[in-house]
Amino acid sequence: EVQLVESGGGLVQPGGSLRLSCAASGFIFSRYWMSWVRQAPGKGLEWVANIKEDGSEKHYIDSVKGRLTIFRDNAKNSLFLQMNNLRDEDTAVYFCALDQLWFDSWGQGTLVTVSS
Amino acid sequence: DIVVTQSPDSLAVSLGERATINCKSSQSILYSSNNKNYLAWYQQKPGQPPKLLIYWASTRESGVPDRFSGSGSGRDFTLTISSLQAEDAAIYYCQQYYTTPLYSFGQGTKLEIK
């Protein structure tokens, strides 16, 4: 059974940094693209970033380029999102998801709150 | 960028009745080389992550009840719930993956039981 468990969320001031983690199990992690998808409170879903199986290719939505960095450690079956220079509008629940063009497995999410 | 717009924003349907949710993309998401529409549908209940229902516009994910069906092609798509059950109350999202590896979601449609 596929399991994705996010951690690392919390309260951070504008301009601050946070690193999210996603621990994967139940599938061969190194064979799949992975994505981060976020959901602001009471709002819809927004795809944020994804990364190729071997980490050689990464893509982002324009609003996070240069501030958020996706990376992975296949030896530890883990996905990460380094979040720098955070803004109020980055406040959201961040989900990691198995990316097969569609997202057939999701974690429960971790809440990031950017506020002074 | 492809913009995906859902309609209506919300609807209320009686138990046992049919519910229909629409999704329209700003350009065709039918890939001519394989004749596949690059669209998925999700269901999200409060406090839960989204659940995949349908991909390739009409292929039901394993374990999804057959009262859920997807249709459409090109720019216009529909999610139909043939006989609404109480547990179907949720927010439904469509997602285009034509611009892979970049993606976008519709704004969501809230389905309530009348």
Short mmCIF file of C-alpha atoms in Angstrom, two decimals:
data_model
loop_
_atom_site.label_atom_id
_atom_site.label_comp_id
_atom_site.label_asym_id
_atom_site.label_seq_id
_atom_site.Cartn_x
_atom_site.Cartn_y
_atom_site.Cartn_z
CA GLU A 1 0.00 0.00 0.00
CA VAL A 2 1.34 3.40 -1.00
CA GLN A 3 1.94 5.72 1.95
CA LEU A 4 3.05 9.33 1.81
CA VAL A 5 3.62 11.18 5.09
CA GLU A 6 4.44 14.88 5.11
CA SER A 7 6.11 16.76 7.94
CA GLY A 8 7.87 20.03 8.61
CA GLY A 9 5.03 22.52 8.44
CA GLY A 10 4.50 25.26 10.98
CA LEU A 11 4.28 28.98 11.63
CA VAL A 12 6.93 31.15 10.02
CA GLN A 13 7.32 34.89 9.58
CA PRO A 14 7.28 36.52 6.16
CA GLY A 15 10.73 36.21 4.62
CA GLY A 16 11.47 33.11 6.66
CA SER A 17 12.35 29.58 5.62
CA LEU A 18 10.96 26.11 6.14
CA ARG A 19 11.77 22.65 4.81
CA LEU A 20 8.98 20.18 4.17
CA SER A 21 9.59 16.44 4.00
CA CYS A 22 7.57 13.57 2.57
CA ALA A 23 8.37 9.99 3.55
CA ALA A 24 7.30 7.47 0.94
CA SER A 25 6.67 3.75 1.29
CA GLY A 26 4.81 0.92 -0.41
CA PHE A 27 6.19 1.57 -3.88
CA ILE A 28 9.53 1.89 -5.67
CA PHE A 29 10.06 5.58 -5.01
CA SER A 30 12.98 5.99 -7.41
CA ARG A 31 10.81 5.03 -10.40
CA TYR A 32 8.26 7.83 -10.12
CA TRP A 33 7.94 11.54 -10.62
CA MET A 34 6.74 13.28 -7.47
CA SER A 35 4.85 16.53 -6.98
CA TRP A 36 3.92 19.05 -4.32
CA VAL A 37 0.37 20.41 -4.46
CA ARG A 38 -0.93 23.06 -2.08
CA GLN A 39 -4.29 24.28 -0.88
CA ALA A 40 -4.75 27.65 0.78
CA PRO A 41 -7.35 27.73 3.59
CA GLY A 42 -10.82 27.40 2.10
CA LYS A 43 -9.43 27.51 -1.45
CA GLY A 44 -8.80 25.12 -4.31
CA LEU A 45 -5.85 22.97 -5.31
CA GLU A 46 -2.71 24.43 -6.83
CA TRP A 47 0.10 22.34 -8.30
CA VAL A 48 3.42 23.78 -7.06
CA ALA A 49 6.37 21.74 -8.30
CA ASN A 50 7.50 18.34 -9.48
CA ILE A 51 10.68 16.35 -9.89
CA LYS A 52 11.76 13.56 -12.19
CA GLU A 53 12.58 10.07 -10.94
CA ASP A 54 16.33 10.71 -10.72
CA GLY A 55 16.06 14.37 -9.71
CA SER A 56 17.54 15.60 -12.99
CA GLU A 57 14.48 17.61 -13.99
CA LYS A 58 12.38 19.98 -11.88
CA HIS A 59 9.45 22.27 -12.68
CA TYR A 60 7.66 25.00 -10.76
CA ILE A 61 4.74 27.36 -11.01
CA ASP A 62 5.91 30.89 -11.76
CA SER A 63 4.91 32.30 -8.36
CA VAL A 64 7.41 30.12 -6.47
CA LYS A 65 10.38 30.11 -8.85
CA GLY A 66 13.56 31.19 -7.11
CA ARG A 67 12.02 30.76 -3.65
CA LEU A 68 10.90 27.12 -3.39
CA THR A 69 13.15 24.21 -4.34
CA ILE A 70 12.04 20.62 -4.76
CA PHE A 71 14.54 17.80 -4.27
CA ARG A 72 14.59 14.15 -3.36
CA ASP A 73 16.73 11.47 -1.73
CA ASN A 74 15.96 8.16 -3.41
CA ALA A 75 18.17 6.25 -0.97
CA LYS A 76 15.89 7.42 1.84
CA ASN A 77 12.62 7.32 -0.14
CA SER A 78 12.06 10.96 0.68
CA LEU A 79 10.84 14.07 -1.09
CA PHE A 80 11.55 17.59 0.11
CA LEU A 81 10.46 21.17 -0.48
CA GLN A 82 12.86 23.87 0.66
CA MET A 83 10.86 27.05 1.12
CA ASN A 84 12.75 30.36 1.34
CA ASN A 85 11.64 33.98 1.41
CA LEU A 86 8.13 32.91 2.30
CA ARG A 87 5.17 35.19 1.64
CA ASP A 88 1.70 35.46 3.15
CA GLU A 89 0.27 33.88 0.00
CA ASP A 90 2.31 30.71 0.57
CA THR A 91 0.07 29.88 3.54
CA ALA A 92 -1.51 26.53 2.68
CA VAL A 93 -1.66 22.84 3.35
CA TYR A 94 1.10 21.23 1.29
CA PHE A 95 0.48 17.75 -0.07
CA CYS A 96 3.04 15.47 -1.63
CA ALA A 97 1.63 13.30 -4.37
CA LEU A 98 2.72 10.49 -6.64
CA ASP A 99 2.83 12.09 -10.07
CA GLN A 100 1.69 9.93 -12.96
CA LEU A 101 0.33 12.89 -14.93
CA TRP A 102 -2.59 12.52 -12.58
CA PHE A 103 -2.16 12.12 -8.83
CA ASP A 104 -3.31 8.75 -7.61
CA SER A 105 -1.73 8.81 -4.16
CA TRP A 106 -1.58 11.73 -1.73
CA GLY A 107 -0.30 12.36 1.74
CA GLN A 108 -2.49 13.92 4.43
CA GLY A 109 -0.69 17.23 4.06
CA THR A 110 1.25 19.59 6.32
CA LEU A 111 0.12 23.12 7.14
CA VAL A 112 2.42 26.06 6.48
CA THR A 113 1.32 29.37 7.97
CA VAL A 114 3.20 32.52 7.00
CA SER A 115 2.32 35.32 9.37
CA SER A 116 3.96 37.98 11.51
CA ASP B 1 -0.99 28.55 -19.86
CA ILE B 2 -4.12 26.45 -19.95
CA VAL B 3 -6.89 27.71 -17.70
CA VAL B 4 -9.46 25.19 -16.55
CA THR B 5 -12.87 26.50 -15.49
CA GLN B 6 -15.51 24.46 -13.73
CA SER B 7 -19.25 25.05 -13.59
CA PRO B 8 -21.25 25.45 -11.54
CA ASP B 9 -19.31 26.59 -8.48
CA SER B 10 -21.81 24.73 -6.34
CA LEU B 11 -24.90 22.60 -6.74
CA ALA B 12 -27.41 20.75 -4.59
CA VAL B 13 -28.86 17.47 -5.79
CA SER B 14 -31.33 15.09 -4.17
CA LEU B 15 -30.35 11.58 -3.17
CA GLY B 16 -30.73 9.15 -6.05
CA GLU B 17 -30.73 11.92 -8.64
CA ARG B 18 -28.07 12.67 -11.25
CA ALA B 19 -25.35 15.22 -10.61
CA THR B 20 -23.40 16.82 -13.45
CA ILE B 21 -20.25 18.92 -13.14
CA ASN B 22 -18.62 20.63 -16.09
CA CYS B 23 -15.01 21.47 -16.84
CA LYS B 24 -13.87 23.66 -19.72
CA SER B 25 -10.26 24.23 -20.75
CA SER B 26 -9.01 27.38 -22.48
CA GLN B 27 -7.57 25.26 -25.28
CA SER B 28 -7.98 21.71 -26.49
CA ILE B 29 -6.40 19.07 -24.25
CA LEU B 30 -6.87 16.30 -26.78
CA TYR B 31 -3.46 15.05 -27.86
CA SER B 32 -3.79 14.11 -31.52
CA SER B 33 -0.97 11.56 -31.61
CA ASN B 34 -2.69 9.22 -29.14
CA ASN B 35 -6.27 10.55 -29.27
CA LYS B 36 -6.33 10.94 -25.50
CA ASN B 37 -7.80 13.78 -23.48
CA TYR B 38 -5.40 14.87 -20.76
CA LEU B 39 -7.89 15.38 -17.95
CA ALA B 40 -8.48 13.92 -14.49
CA TRP B 41 -11.20 14.29 -11.86
CA TYR B 42 -10.85 14.27 -8.06
CA GLN B 43 -13.15 14.19 -5.06
CA GLN B 44 -12.17 15.95 -1.83
CA LYS B 45 -13.99 15.71 1.48
CA PRO B 46 -13.30 18.05 4.43
CA GLY B 47 -10.01 17.40 6.18
CA GLN B 48 -8.93 14.82 3.61
CA PRO B 49 -6.59 14.85 0.63
CA PRO B 50 -8.14 14.63 -2.81
CA LYS B 51 -9.05 11.21 -4.17
CA LEU B 52 -8.52 10.36 -7.82
CA LEU B 53 -11.75 9.33 -9.56
CA ILE B 54 -11.05 9.44 -13.28
CA TYR B 55 -8.11 9.96 -15.65
CA TRP B 56 -7.82 10.20 -19.44
CA ALA B 57 -11.18 12.00 -19.11
CA SER B 58 -13.18 8.77 -18.87
CA THR B 59 -11.09 5.98 -17.30
CA ARG B 60 -12.34 5.17 -13.83
CA GLU B 61 -9.70 4.60 -11.18
CA SER B 62 -9.71 1.16 -9.59
CA GLY B 63 -12.20 0.94 -6.74
CA VAL B 64 -14.26 3.97 -7.78
CA PRO B 65 -17.98 3.14 -7.94
CA ASP B 66 -19.42 2.90 -11.42
CA ARG B 67 -21.97 5.63 -10.69
CA PHE B 68 -19.07 8.01 -11.40
CA SER B 69 -18.36 8.57 -15.07
CA GLY B 70 -16.39 11.05 -17.12
CA SER B 71 -17.05 12.20 -20.66
CA GLY B 72 -16.13 14.87 -23.16
CA SER B 73 -13.34 15.71 -25.54
CA GLY B 74 -11.28 18.64 -26.73
CA ARG B 75 -12.21 21.53 -24.44
CA ASP B 76 -15.43 20.41 -22.77
CA PHE B 77 -15.72 17.70 -20.15
CA THR B 78 -18.31 16.38 -17.72
CA LEU B 79 -18.25 14.38 -14.50
CA THR B 80 -21.54 12.61 -13.92
CA ILE B 81 -22.72 10.90 -10.76
CA SER B 82 -25.62 8.79 -11.96
CA SER B 83 -27.44 8.22 -8.65
CA LEU B 84 -26.26 10.46 -5.87
CA GLN B 85 -25.41 8.86 -2.54
CA ALA B 86 -24.98 10.70 0.77
CA GLU B 87 -21.26 9.99 0.79
CA ASP B 88 -20.82 11.81 -2.54
CA ALA B 89 -21.17 15.22 -0.87
CA ALA B 90 -17.75 16.76 -1.49
CA ILE B 91 -15.80 19.23 -3.60
CA TYR B 92 -14.87 18.00 -7.05
CA TYR B 93 -11.88 19.19 -9.07
CA CYS B 94 -10.76 18.64 -12.64
CA GLN B 95 -7.07 18.78 -13.57
CA GLN B 96 -5.44 19.11 -16.98
CA TYR B 97 -2.08 17.46 -17.64
CA TYR B 98 -1.78 18.33 -21.34
CA THR B 99 0.98 20.79 -20.44
CA THR B 100 2.91 18.06 -18.62
CA PRO B 101 5.08 18.30 -16.64
CA LEU B 102 3.22 21.45 -15.61
CA TYR B 103 -0.38 21.08 -14.47
CA SER B 104 -3.43 23.11 -13.49
CA PHE B 105 -6.66 22.47 -11.61
CA GLY B 106 -10.14 23.87 -11.95
CA GLN B 107 -11.42 26.02 -9.11
CA GLY B 108 -13.61 23.25 -7.70
CA THR B 109 -17.35 22.52 -7.54
CA LYS B 110 -19.05 21.97 -4.21
CA LEU B 111 -21.71 19.26 -4.35
CA GLU B 112 -24.29 19.21 -1.58
CA ILE B 113 -27.22 16.93 -0.87
CA LYS B 114 -30.59 18.63 -1.25
#
